[in-house]
Amino acid sequence: MSSSLRSFGGLASRLLARPTALTPSTAYAPTVQCLAPLTRAFSTTPRDLAPPGAKSKASGGKGGAAKNAKGGAKPQRKAKKGPEAPRDPKMISMLSQFAVLSPKRIPPPLRMGRNRYLRHWTIHRAWLLFRRREREARERNLMRQYQSMNAACEELRLTSGPGTREEGYLFRVAMEKKGVWGLNGIPIEYARAQTETPAKVAWNHDWKR
Amino acid sequence: MASLRGLSRPARSLPLSQLSRQTFTAGSIRCASSQAAEAAAPVLNELEQSTLMAPQLSPEEKKEFRPWKRGADRKFQLPGGRYQFHPPKYQRGPLHPIQSPPSSDPVARDFVPGPFNLPRLKQTYHSTIAPDLMTLTYMHVPPGTPPKPAPERLRAWDGSSPYHKNRPLRGPMGNSALPLMERHINFRNIPEIKEVTLASYVPDAIKDPDHLLVARSVLLALTGTTPEITHTKSNVVQWGIKAGEKAGVKTTIYGNAAYEFLDRCVHMVFPRIKDWRGIRATTGDDSGNLSWGFTPEEIKLFPEVEVNYWLYPAKMVPGCRVYVKTSATSDRQARLLLQAFGVPFYGTVRD
């Protein structure tokens, strides 16, 4: 656990010099893996936590390690001069998430040969035709229902109501639309989205918290 | 009402949609994998193209088959079979000879494959909700009824000056915009969901731009689209804002994505909010667009945010406002539509 925290802190110190703008298109190193080798190959341990014999930047072998140890002290002093809080690793992961979405990463357009393009075109036209047929069938069905409602209401308007009611009583009652526009115009039990496996008991009226 | 839904209705027996046809019948146990393989076998056999299944050519046919001859005899050259066309990177205006292909073209730069699913809320809408709304709100007009004269919405000039002649009509009094007039619901005009806009105002981002990043990634997780950053409009010293500072994010989703988002709200988030009464019935802009808000605690109930909750700094998760734009022309029609989708309303109705 502590080792992972250490490595996160090391990452944060690498990313101290961050751009202030939040646009994803800023030249930001895309992944953490790419950042580490810039400073010390295959190690995410921060320099101040690294053991004294560790390889530092641009050192080829063990012989150069002692030579570069003095040069490695330089950025440490600078860091002391301007104390900056280490960046939250959550922020870093979010930034990398937006770096993936940056306009630089938009893939090039598809390239298709002639036959492949024609195949795609045929399927696309078939899909459009299918959608059009579905839509027209739906509209036809709605129109049919609307016209039958119209005919039924016309019939109701010319009918003298139950018992001794005068002509058009039932029609007037139907057109009152009592409670339709209120808050309980549609009961909440109605709102059940369709599923492939609907519940056996549609609505549990006895449910209590 | 619920029991009515379960009954078979005459409309159910009609050949409605191939997409929304129910394959499941109560009492039958369905094994999706085996059934799909059985059902698809003849179809796939037709689609399968194998040279092994082709009939053998007779020697005469073999002699007749000379594609090189046909190629040599051809007067014109066929266009190259390989990739030829580069869609332009930039729009150069409607009159420029170089134009982008339509977005439905697979080689276009803005081509988006899909749709890959049919949202169940959309399916429910087309099969059940739309006809029911039409029936519920049907107002009969007896044949021969003279049409109602429309009220005068734009005011005419009184003609006291000769300059009033041919002047365009004046706008409404006390209202800078002309409010919409409600249209009756008929079979061509049933309200439906057009788009959903999510917006979040993050004034803390002026001090610490990290808030903006968190808000962006939360909205990105909720909608799947990259949100854009909004700026403050005005200077208010007390609130510490200046005009033109980055202090918010917003994004809009359309069509299927909007239905999916509403589905998640209705079935996964609203039921889990504590002591929630519903949405205030006074919401709306008088033209069929309803809105509500989520607090940061309620944002955390969305499954996309919940599964990756460790990703966000807990104190920086923003709330957001949700604007549902419908094709309804009045608030009461839009409210009826959302009620049918399962959004409860409370309070006083303002129409």
XYZ file of C-alpha atoms in Angstrom:
560
model
C 0.000 0.000 0.000
C 2.684 2.459 1.039
C 4.738 1.681 -2.030
C 1.828 2.446 -4.317
C 1.253 5.731 -2.546
C 4.879 6.590 -2.997
C 4.715 5.928 -6.688
C 1.639 8.112 -6.994
C 3.455 10.911 -5.247
C 6.293 10.470 -7.677
C 3.895 10.804 -10.566
C 2.481 13.917 -9.068
C 5.887 15.503 -8.784
C 6.570 14.683 -12.429
C 3.412 16.456 -13.416
C 3.997 19.538 -11.316
C 4.606 21.807 -14.265
C 1.107 21.419 -15.574
C -0.585 23.721 -18.050
C -3.169 26.006 -16.544
C -5.626 25.658 -19.400
C -7.997 22.740 -19.135
C -8.524 22.193 -22.794
C -7.880 18.588 -23.727
C -5.929 19.635 -26.784
C -2.994 20.929 -24.767
C 0.219 19.112 -25.428
C -0.054 16.784 -22.520
C 1.763 13.525 -22.196
C -0.904 10.955 -22.968
C -0.036 8.220 -20.536
C 1.839 7.895 -17.337
C 4.018 5.198 -18.789
C 5.376 7.612 -21.328
C 6.261 10.172 -18.712
C 8.416 8.096 -16.453
C 11.230 7.184 -18.864
C 11.876 10.862 -19.572
C 13.462 11.161 -16.186
C 14.533 7.724 -14.999
C 14.030 4.625 -17.026
C 11.465 2.116 -15.700
C 11.105 3.803 -12.354
C 8.334 5.961 -10.977
C 10.035 6.548 -7.648
C 10.589 10.233 -7.028
C 14.201 11.280 -7.013
C 14.295 12.347 -3.397
C 12.968 8.953 -2.344
C 15.286 7.017 -4.631
C 18.277 5.224 -3.118
C 21.568 7.141 -3.516
C 23.006 4.654 -5.999
C 20.037 4.827 -8.338
C 20.501 5.749 -11.963
C 19.608 9.332 -12.651
C 18.673 11.095 -15.877
C 20.653 10.314 -19.037
C 23.164 8.127 -17.251
C 24.217 5.123 -19.230
C 25.704 2.826 -16.617
C 26.772 2.608 -13.031
C 29.932 4.578 -13.619
C 28.032 7.719 -14.490
C 25.783 7.550 -11.468
C 28.121 9.253 -9.053
C 28.939 11.927 -11.593
C 25.311 12.827 -12.152
C 24.347 12.778 -8.513
C 25.495 16.374 -8.180
C 23.520 17.446 -11.232
C 20.455 15.719 -9.814
C 20.446 17.993 -6.803
C 19.702 21.030 -8.900
C 15.953 20.588 -9.487
C 15.535 19.723 -5.814
C 16.629 23.190 -4.821
C 14.230 24.708 -7.314
C 11.369 22.713 -5.882
C 12.135 24.079 -2.433
C 12.012 27.623 -3.779
C 8.454 27.395 -5.089
C 6.512 24.988 -2.880
C 3.627 23.510 -4.866
C 1.130 20.973 -3.585
C 1.385 17.661 -5.426
C -1.387 17.141 -7.889
C -4.230 14.834 -6.966
C -3.821 11.538 -8.851
C -7.563 11.577 -9.483
C -7.084 14.795 -11.441
C -4.299 13.224 -13.431
C -6.430 10.256 -14.394
C -9.270 12.558 -15.415
C -6.925 14.656 -17.529
C -5.657 11.570 -19.287
C -9.264 10.605 -19.922
C -9.853 13.871 -21.753
C -6.546 13.580 -23.556
C -7.955 10.479 -25.225
C -10.935 12.515 -26.429
C -8.832 15.371 -27.765
C -9.230 16.418 -31.393
C -5.730 15.126 -32.031
C -6.904 11.619 -31.309
C -9.889 11.620 -33.682
C -9.374 8.640 -35.937
C -9.061 9.244 -39.684
C -12.144 8.664 -41.823
C -12.875 5.156 -42.985
C -11.442 4.090 -46.320
C -13.385 1.638 -48.398
C -12.790 -0.085 -51.647
C -15.413 0.040 -54.386
C -17.152 -3.230 -53.653
C -17.067 -2.747 -49.944
C -18.507 0.726 -50.316
C -21.281 -0.569 -52.561
C -22.089 -3.288 -50.038
C -22.316 -0.720 -47.305
C -24.436 1.541 -49.448
C -26.887 -1.282 -50.208
C -27.261 -2.141 -46.546
C -27.693 1.504 -45.655
C -30.444 1.954 -48.235
C -32.159 -1.180 -46.984
C -32.004 0.141 -43.431
C -33.490 3.475 -44.495
C -36.257 1.652 -46.353
C -36.974 -0.497 -43.319
C -37.167 2.534 -41.063
C -39.463 4.306 -43.463
C -41.809 1.342 -43.615
C -41.885 1.071 -39.838
C -42.664 4.753 -39.493
C -45.386 4.705 -42.092
C -46.989 1.645 -40.560
C -46.961 3.405 -37.205
C -48.515 6.550 -38.652
C -51.142 4.560 -40.509
C -52.086 2.767 -37.327
C -52.397 6.042 -35.419
C -54.478 7.568 -38.176
C -56.776 4.585 -38.176
C -57.245 4.840 -34.422
C -57.895 8.567 -34.665
C -60.510 8.119 -37.331
C -62.293 5.410 -35.385
C -62.349 7.681 -32.344
C -63.792 10.386 -34.517
C -66.521 8.082 -35.820
C -67.321 6.786 -32.330
C -67.621 10.287 -30.875
C -69.850 11.372 -33.740
C -72.064 8.375 -33.064
C -72.102 9.183 -29.360
C -73.041 12.784 -30.027
C -76.159 11.725 -31.935
C -77.185 9.093 -29.386
C -79.679 9.790 -26.635
C -78.068 8.703 -23.424
C -78.854 5.952 -20.921
C -82.418 6.000 -19.612
C -84.144 9.305 -20.074
C -81.007 11.353 -20.718
C -81.179 13.742 -23.618
C -79.243 13.396 -26.844
C -75.474 13.830 -26.601
C -75.238 13.394 -22.812
C -72.556 10.725 -22.994
C -70.621 12.768 -25.536
C -70.546 15.804 -23.261
C -69.372 13.715 -20.339
C -66.625 12.210 -22.466
C -65.420 15.600 -23.641
C -65.187 17.028 -20.135
C -61.716 15.465 -19.790
C -61.992 15.533 -16.035
C -58.617 15.234 -14.348
C -56.675 14.562 -17.506
C -54.451 17.613 -17.171
C -54.073 17.329 -13.420
C -51.196 15.866 -11.491
C -52.773 12.421 -11.510
C -53.826 12.489 -15.119
C -51.779 9.369 -15.686
C -51.361 7.094 -12.677
C -47.829 6.113 -11.772
C -48.666 2.442 -12.228
C -48.978 3.111 -15.937
C -45.310 3.934 -16.299
C -43.825 0.516 -16.745
C -41.277 0.303 -19.511
C -41.503 -2.780 -21.667
C -39.179 -5.628 -20.826
C -38.578 -9.043 -22.282
C -39.268 -10.597 -18.903
C -42.056 -8.619 -17.246
C -42.789 -9.174 -13.574
C -45.513 -11.632 -12.633
C -47.010 -9.079 -10.235
C -47.082 -5.807 -12.106
C -47.322 -3.463 -9.174
C -46.950 -4.274 -5.523
C -49.525 -2.043 -3.881
C -48.696 -3.355 -0.397
C -45.079 -2.198 -0.526
C -43.997 -0.109 2.427
C -40.680 1.316 3.385
C -54.664 0.229 -14.822
C -51.748 -2.101 -14.407
C -53.945 -5.092 -15.037
C -55.244 -3.428 -18.162
C -51.703 -3.176 -19.487
C -51.309 -6.916 -19.203
C -54.409 -7.681 -21.256
C -54.113 -8.177 -24.945
C -55.603 -5.306 -26.815
C -56.725 -5.141 -30.416
C -53.754 -2.926 -31.156
C -51.400 -5.561 -29.851
C -52.579 -8.105 -32.363
C -51.887 -5.766 -35.264
C -48.688 -6.205 -37.218
C -46.945 -3.352 -35.483
C -43.194 -3.338 -35.635
C -40.627 -5.949 -36.336
C -38.332 -4.271 -33.887
C -40.782 -4.069 -31.044
C -42.563 -7.350 -31.561
C -42.579 -9.365 -28.378
C -40.801 -12.659 -28.688
C -41.410 -13.686 -25.125
C -44.619 -15.398 -24.092
C -45.405 -16.226 -20.511
C -44.941 -19.894 -19.686
C -42.288 -20.612 -22.259
C -38.730 -20.901 -21.071
C -36.428 -19.173 -23.461
C -32.856 -20.159 -24.014
C -31.513 -17.190 -25.867
C -28.376 -18.757 -27.247
C -29.855 -21.963 -28.653
C -32.948 -20.245 -29.988
C -30.961 -17.566 -31.695
C -28.733 -20.140 -33.351
C -31.723 -22.154 -34.558
C -33.594 -19.139 -35.824
C -30.611 -17.645 -37.572
C -29.401 -20.848 -39.230
C -31.404 -20.652 -42.515
C -30.838 -16.910 -42.763
C -27.121 -17.263 -42.241
C -26.955 -20.068 -44.778
C -28.303 -17.675 -47.359
C -25.797 -15.053 -46.440
C -22.895 -17.444 -46.345
C -20.818 -17.081 -49.485
C -18.499 -19.937 -50.150
C -16.976 -20.930 -53.445
C -17.144 -24.535 -52.305
C -20.928 -24.431 -52.463
C -21.023 -23.056 -56.005
C -21.860 -25.557 -58.779
C -19.053 -26.830 -60.955
C -18.582 -25.085 -64.293
C -18.922 -27.077 -67.443
C -16.007 -27.025 -69.954
C -18.043 -24.791 -72.292
C -18.678 -22.319 -69.544
C -15.029 -22.366 -68.623
C -14.146 -21.531 -72.206
C -16.694 -18.729 -72.254
C -15.368 -17.205 -69.057
C -12.656 -14.810 -70.177
C -12.551 -11.762 -67.916
C -9.286 -10.560 -69.427
C -11.007 -10.393 -72.822
C -13.824 -8.351 -71.401
C -11.336 -6.003 -69.816
C -9.412 -5.574 -73.042
C -12.601 -4.887 -75.020
C -13.825 -2.271 -72.606
C -13.763 1.171 -74.227
C -13.469 3.125 -70.975
C -11.446 2.490 -67.889
C -13.168 1.482 -64.696
C -12.581 3.732 -61.698
C -9.978 2.383 -59.366
C -11.221 -0.149 -56.914
C -9.057 1.106 -54.115
C -9.606 4.117 -51.932
C -9.975 7.298 -53.950
C -11.870 9.923 -52.061
C -10.595 12.088 -49.221
C -13.379 13.905 -47.402
C -12.318 17.507 -46.790
C -11.214 18.473 -43.307
C -12.860 21.869 -43.326
C -16.183 23.222 -44.509
C -15.445 25.869 -47.096
C -18.949 27.255 -47.471
C -22.018 26.156 -49.382
C -20.816 27.506 -52.731
C -17.369 25.934 -52.736
C -16.921 23.022 -55.149
C -15.384 20.890 -52.394
C -18.164 19.675 -50.130
C -18.260 17.156 -47.319
C -20.252 13.987 -47.937
C -23.415 13.543 -45.819
C -22.845 12.130 -42.357
C -24.644 8.928 -43.348
C -21.849 8.208 -45.799
C -19.376 5.829 -44.138
C -16.369 7.697 -45.496
C -17.543 11.011 -44.023
C -15.533 12.403 -41.167
C -18.602 12.802 -38.973
C -19.956 9.329 -39.701
C -21.268 7.596 -36.607
C -22.150 3.923 -36.935
C -25.328 2.725 -35.358
C -27.930 2.678 -33.905
C -27.064 -0.547 -32.172
C -30.029 -0.772 -29.853
C -33.643 0.276 -29.499
C -34.152 2.015 -26.164
C -36.966 0.332 -24.323
C -38.492 3.657 -23.375
C -38.682 4.577 -27.040
C -40.189 1.219 -27.842
C -42.745 1.677 -25.067
C -43.479 5.143 -26.359
C -44.199 4.034 -29.896
C -46.201 0.949 -28.993
C -48.186 2.186 -25.997
C -47.690 5.733 -24.828
C -48.240 7.577 -28.102
C -51.623 5.974 -28.924
C -52.721 6.321 -25.303
C -51.849 10.016 -25.154
C -53.694 10.582 -28.398
C -56.758 8.809 -27.050
C -56.613 10.458 -23.641
C -56.540 14.000 -24.970
C -58.846 13.561 -27.945
C -61.222 16.469 -28.362
C -64.024 15.896 -30.804
C -64.958 18.625 -33.225
C -68.346 17.894 -34.839
C -68.210 18.154 -38.610
C -69.348 21.499 -39.911
C -68.127 23.447 -36.873
C -66.618 26.752 -38.023
C -62.963 27.037 -37.010
C -62.204 29.261 -34.038
C -60.666 32.583 -35.003
C -57.082 32.762 -33.752
C -56.490 35.479 -31.151
C -54.532 38.488 -32.315
C -51.037 37.874 -31.025
C -49.099 40.543 -32.877
C -50.646 43.958 -32.425
C -51.594 46.017 -35.426
C -50.758 49.699 -35.690
C -53.713 52.015 -35.180
C -53.201 53.884 -38.433
C -53.013 57.325 -36.811
C -49.928 58.127 -38.847
C -49.490 57.666 -42.589
C -46.194 55.983 -41.804
C -48.074 53.062 -40.234
C -48.888 51.795 -43.667
C -47.113 48.502 -44.510
C -45.361 48.478 -41.154
C -44.810 45.001 -39.739
C -47.028 44.131 -36.778
C -45.885 44.952 -33.264
C -44.730 42.338 -30.812
C -46.768 41.254 -27.794
C -47.102 43.629 -24.877
C -45.027 42.886 -21.803
C -43.257 39.956 -23.353
C -40.136 40.170 -25.415
C -40.772 36.819 -27.066
C -43.913 35.565 -28.745
C -45.182 32.682 -26.600
C -46.126 29.472 -28.324
C -49.755 28.607 -28.906
C -50.864 25.192 -27.809
C -51.662 22.839 -30.634
C -54.183 20.070 -30.200
C -52.820 16.552 -30.015
C -53.787 14.545 -33.044
C -52.251 11.601 -34.799
C -49.683 13.765 -36.554
C -48.843 15.763 -33.471
C -48.170 13.620 -30.420
C -45.593 15.064 -28.031
C -42.309 13.206 -27.848
C -38.863 13.657 -26.354
C -36.523 15.625 -28.612
C -33.398 16.213 -26.573
C -32.060 16.425 -23.068
C -29.590 19.113 -22.020
C -27.451 18.742 -18.924
C -25.856 21.861 -17.536
C -23.824 22.484 -14.443
C -22.739 25.821 -12.998
C -19.485 25.541 -11.056
C -18.573 28.933 -9.598
C -15.758 27.341 -7.553
C -13.955 26.764 -10.827
C -12.971 30.439 -10.899
C -10.669 29.842 -7.927
C -9.686 26.281 -8.737
C -10.021 25.088 -12.342
C -9.947 21.504 -11.131
C -13.653 21.821 -10.365
C -14.270 22.351 -14.040
C -12.403 19.199 -14.905
C -14.430 17.152 -12.426
C -17.694 18.623 -13.713
C -16.690 17.828 -17.277
C -15.826 14.267 -16.540
C -19.007 13.732 -14.526
C -21.162 15.009 -17.379
C -19.074 12.976 -19.791
C -19.822 9.882 -17.757
C -23.523 10.698 -17.589
C -24.086 11.460 -21.245
C -21.220 9.982 -23.225
C -20.624 13.263 -25.026
C -17.816 15.717 -24.426
C -19.296 18.671 -22.546
C -18.500 22.205 -23.531
C -17.431 24.884 -21.094
C -19.749 27.810 -20.416
C -18.769 31.263 -19.295
C -20.288 33.610 -16.753
C -22.469 36.258 -18.323
C -22.352 39.109 -15.878
C -20.227 40.857 -13.260
C -21.434 40.358 -9.700
C -18.973 41.549 -7.084
C -20.725 39.875 -4.168
C -20.536 36.479 -5.811
C -16.986 37.058 -6.959
C -17.698 36.503 -10.624
C -16.658 38.483 -13.643
C -18.181 38.245 -17.089
C -16.415 35.825 -19.359
C -14.885 33.485 -16.799
C -15.068 29.760 -17.261
C -17.580 28.597 -14.697
C -19.741 25.788 -15.976
C -20.232 22.949 -18.377
C -23.127 21.797 -20.513
C -23.946 19.124 -23.030
C -26.926 17.986 -25.067
C -27.971 14.494 -26.053
C -30.499 13.691 -28.736
C -32.693 10.796 -29.777
C -31.830 7.385 -28.427
C -29.289 8.719 -25.950
C -31.912 11.092 -24.545
C -34.363 8.226 -24.076
C -31.702 6.140 -22.350
C -30.838 8.975 -20.008
C -34.473 9.498 -19.094
C -34.808 5.763 -18.532
C -31.902 5.817 -16.103
C -33.340 8.838 -14.297
C -36.786 7.341 -13.923
C -35.874 3.801 -13.016
C -32.523 4.053 -11.252
C -32.092 7.508 -9.771
C -35.506 8.886 -8.815
C -36.510 5.848 -6.716
C -33.279 6.045 -4.740
C -33.490 9.713 -3.777
C -34.393 10.054 -0.123
C -37.643 11.795 0.767
C -38.263 12.713 -2.826
C -41.717 14.017 -3.638
C -41.316 14.309 -7.356
C -40.719 17.198 -9.643
C -42.356 20.504 -8.926
C -45.320 20.957 -11.216
C -44.519 24.630 -11.760
C -41.485 23.758 -13.858
C -41.506 24.557 -17.522
C -41.018 27.459 -19.896
C -44.597 27.541 -21.273
C -43.491 25.895 -24.490
C -43.174 22.280 -23.522
C -39.673 22.144 -22.068
C -39.486 20.881 -18.494
C -36.468 20.940 -16.244
C -35.271 19.788 -12.863
C -32.062 19.584 -10.928
C -29.863 17.020 -9.280
C -27.827 17.828 -6.191
C -24.315 16.365 -5.886
C -25.690 13.625 -3.629
C -28.244 12.706 -6.268
C -25.648 12.751 -9.031
C -23.830 10.056 -7.098
C -26.834 7.762 -7.514
C -26.350 7.488 -11.260
C -24.829 4.085 -11.960
C -22.122 5.570 -14.214
C -20.922 7.805 -11.425
C -21.471 5.203 -8.750
C -19.244 2.518 -10.245
C -16.374 4.939 -10.736
C -16.998 6.974 -7.652
C -13.382 6.709 -6.513
C -12.434 8.521 -9.705
C -13.830 11.854 -8.544
C -12.724 13.941 -5.572
C -15.719 13.632 -3.273
C -16.108 17.327 -2.505
C -15.840 18.441 -6.098
C -18.697 16.427 -7.646
C -21.140 19.045 -8.986
C -24.891 19.050 -9.175
C -26.529 19.568 -12.518
C -29.655 20.843 -14.155
C -31.584 18.715 -16.602
C -33.666 20.269 -19.361
C -35.978 17.905 -21.190
C -37.073 19.385 -24.486
C -40.194 17.893 -25.958
C -42.124 18.554 -29.114
C -45.140 19.506 -26.985
C -46.299 23.087 -27.345
C -47.439 23.631 -23.770
C -46.263 22.625 -20.338
C -49.315 20.550 -19.572
C -48.799 18.432 -22.657
C -45.149 17.933 -21.769
C -46.108 17.046 -18.200
C -48.545 14.462 -19.488
C -45.802 12.942 -21.601
C -43.343 12.757 -18.726
C -46.032 11.350 -16.439
C -46.539 8.593 -18.937
C -42.802 7.926 -18.758
C -43.036 7.692 -14.974
C -41.914 11.096 -13.747
C -44.129 12.121 -10.800
C -45.058 15.759 -10.247
C -46.141 17.527 -7.089
C -47.325 20.948 -5.997
C -49.539 23.439 -7.717
C -50.108 23.366 -11.424
C -49.377 26.558 -13.290
C -50.771 26.708 -16.776
